Short mmCIF file of C-alpha atoms in Angstrom, two decimals:
data_model
loop_
_atom_site.label_atom_id
_atom_site.label_comp_id
_atom_site.label_asym_id
_atom_site.label_seq_id
_atom_site.Cartn_x
_atom_site.Cartn_y
_atom_site.Cartn_z
CA MET A 16 51.39 -6.07 -13.46
CA GLU A 17 47.99 -7.12 -13.98
CA GLU A 18 45.47 -6.85 -10.98
CA ASN A 19 42.71 -9.01 -10.72
CA VAL A 20 39.51 -6.90 -10.03
CA LEU A 21 36.13 -8.56 -9.36
CA ALA A 22 33.81 -6.71 -10.97
CA LYS A 23 30.40 -6.05 -8.56
CA PRO A 24 27.29 -7.53 -9.84
CA HIS A 25 24.69 -5.15 -11.39
CA PRO A 26 21.80 -4.47 -8.69
CA SER A 27 19.04 -6.14 -11.16
CA ALA A 28 21.28 -9.17 -11.34
CA THR A 29 20.84 -9.83 -7.57
CA PRO A 30 18.50 -12.30 -6.66
CA PRO A 31 15.31 -11.08 -5.22
CA SER A 32 15.93 -12.97 -1.99
CA ALA A 33 19.14 -10.90 -1.56
CA PHE A 34 16.88 -7.71 -1.12
CA ALA A 35 15.15 -9.25 1.82
CA ASP A 36 18.23 -10.06 3.88
CA ARG A 37 19.59 -6.23 3.74
CA PRO A 38 18.24 -4.27 6.61
CA SER A 39 17.06 -1.36 4.81
CA TYR A 40 14.41 -3.42 3.33
CA LYS A 41 13.03 -4.16 6.39
CA TRP A 42 12.84 -0.64 7.27
CA TRP A 43 11.07 0.11 3.83
CA VAL A 44 8.85 -2.39 4.63
CA THR A 45 8.05 -1.27 8.05
CA TRP A 46 7.41 2.39 6.92
CA THR A 47 5.16 1.44 4.05
CA ILE A 48 2.85 -0.75 6.05
CA MET A 49 2.72 2.32 8.53
CA VAL A 50 1.96 4.85 5.93
CA GLY A 51 -0.31 2.50 4.67
CA SER A 52 -2.41 1.84 7.93
CA PHE A 53 -2.52 5.67 8.25
CA LEU A 54 -4.14 6.61 5.44
CA PHE A 55 -6.48 4.02 5.49
CA ALA A 56 -7.41 5.48 8.95
CA LEU A 57 -7.39 9.00 8.11
CA ASP A 58 -9.44 8.17 5.03
CA THR A 59 -12.08 6.18 7.02
CA THR A 60 -12.54 9.52 9.39
CA ILE A 61 -12.81 11.53 6.72
CA VAL A 62 -15.91 9.37 5.81
CA ASN A 63 -17.11 9.33 9.37
CA ILE A 64 -16.71 13.30 9.52
CA ALA A 65 -18.64 13.84 6.29
CA ILE A 66 -21.69 11.52 7.71
CA PRO A 67 -23.61 14.49 8.64
CA LYS A 68 -23.50 16.19 5.30
CA ILE A 69 -24.28 12.98 3.68
CA MET A 70 -27.51 12.55 6.25
CA THR A 71 -28.63 16.10 5.14
CA SER A 72 -28.01 15.84 1.31
CA ILE A 73 -29.75 12.50 0.96
CA SER A 74 -32.33 13.01 3.59
CA ALA A 75 -31.40 9.95 5.34
CA ASP A 76 -31.61 9.00 9.07
CA LEU A 77 -28.65 7.20 10.97
CA ASN A 78 -29.58 3.52 10.20
CA GLN A 79 -29.64 4.37 6.50
CA ILE A 80 -26.54 6.19 6.59
CA GLN A 81 -24.24 3.21 8.42
CA TRP A 82 -25.03 1.41 5.27
CA VAL A 83 -22.55 3.89 3.70
CA LEU A 84 -19.43 3.62 6.11
CA ILE A 85 -20.43 -0.34 5.48
CA ILE A 86 -20.06 -0.10 2.06
CA TYR A 87 -17.13 1.83 1.94
CA MET A 88 -15.14 -0.35 4.27
CA ILE A 89 -15.88 -3.48 2.37
CA GLY A 90 -15.03 -1.66 -1.01
CA MET A 91 -11.85 -0.78 0.34
CA ALA A 92 -11.33 -4.47 1.84
CA VAL A 93 -12.16 -5.70 -1.73
CA VAL A 94 -10.03 -3.52 -3.72
CA MET A 95 -6.95 -3.06 -1.62
CA PRO A 96 -6.01 -7.05 -2.48
CA ALA A 97 -6.72 -6.88 -5.72
CA ALA A 98 -4.73 -4.18 -6.41
CA GLY A 99 -1.71 -5.61 -4.59
CA TRP A 100 -2.20 -8.36 -6.58
CA LEU A 101 -2.46 -6.48 -10.16
CA SER A 102 0.67 -4.59 -9.01
CA ASP A 103 2.53 -8.21 -8.32
CA SER A 104 1.52 -9.45 -11.51
CA LEU A 105 2.61 -5.91 -13.48
CA ALA A 106 5.94 -5.57 -11.60
CA THR A 107 7.08 -9.45 -12.31
CA SER A 108 6.18 -8.72 -16.43
CA GLY A 109 8.59 -5.66 -16.22
CA SER A 110 5.91 -3.28 -17.45
CA ILE A 111 6.48 -1.18 -14.82
CA PRO A 112 9.55 1.14 -14.92
CA GLY A 113 11.43 0.91 -11.39
CA ALA A 114 9.75 -1.94 -10.10
CA TRP A 115 12.20 -4.29 -8.58
#
């Protein structure tokens, strides 16, 4: 007797929209956003804590040193979307091993 065995499709053969339907995918996205937000807040806190040391090393007053934090935040606001776009464009070409 011959049994009909249905082969399970390989995960890479699954359309990308099928990943969004899985509950575990939503949790990965949630945790990634939470960790990214935490790291951004931690990074900004480190810069804020370093401001007195920066003030003494470059002999700047508070009005001048505020620009350090502003430029840092603007730089992060520009680099984050650019890095996201770059990773999306590289992931679709298959050049990143393990990318979906």
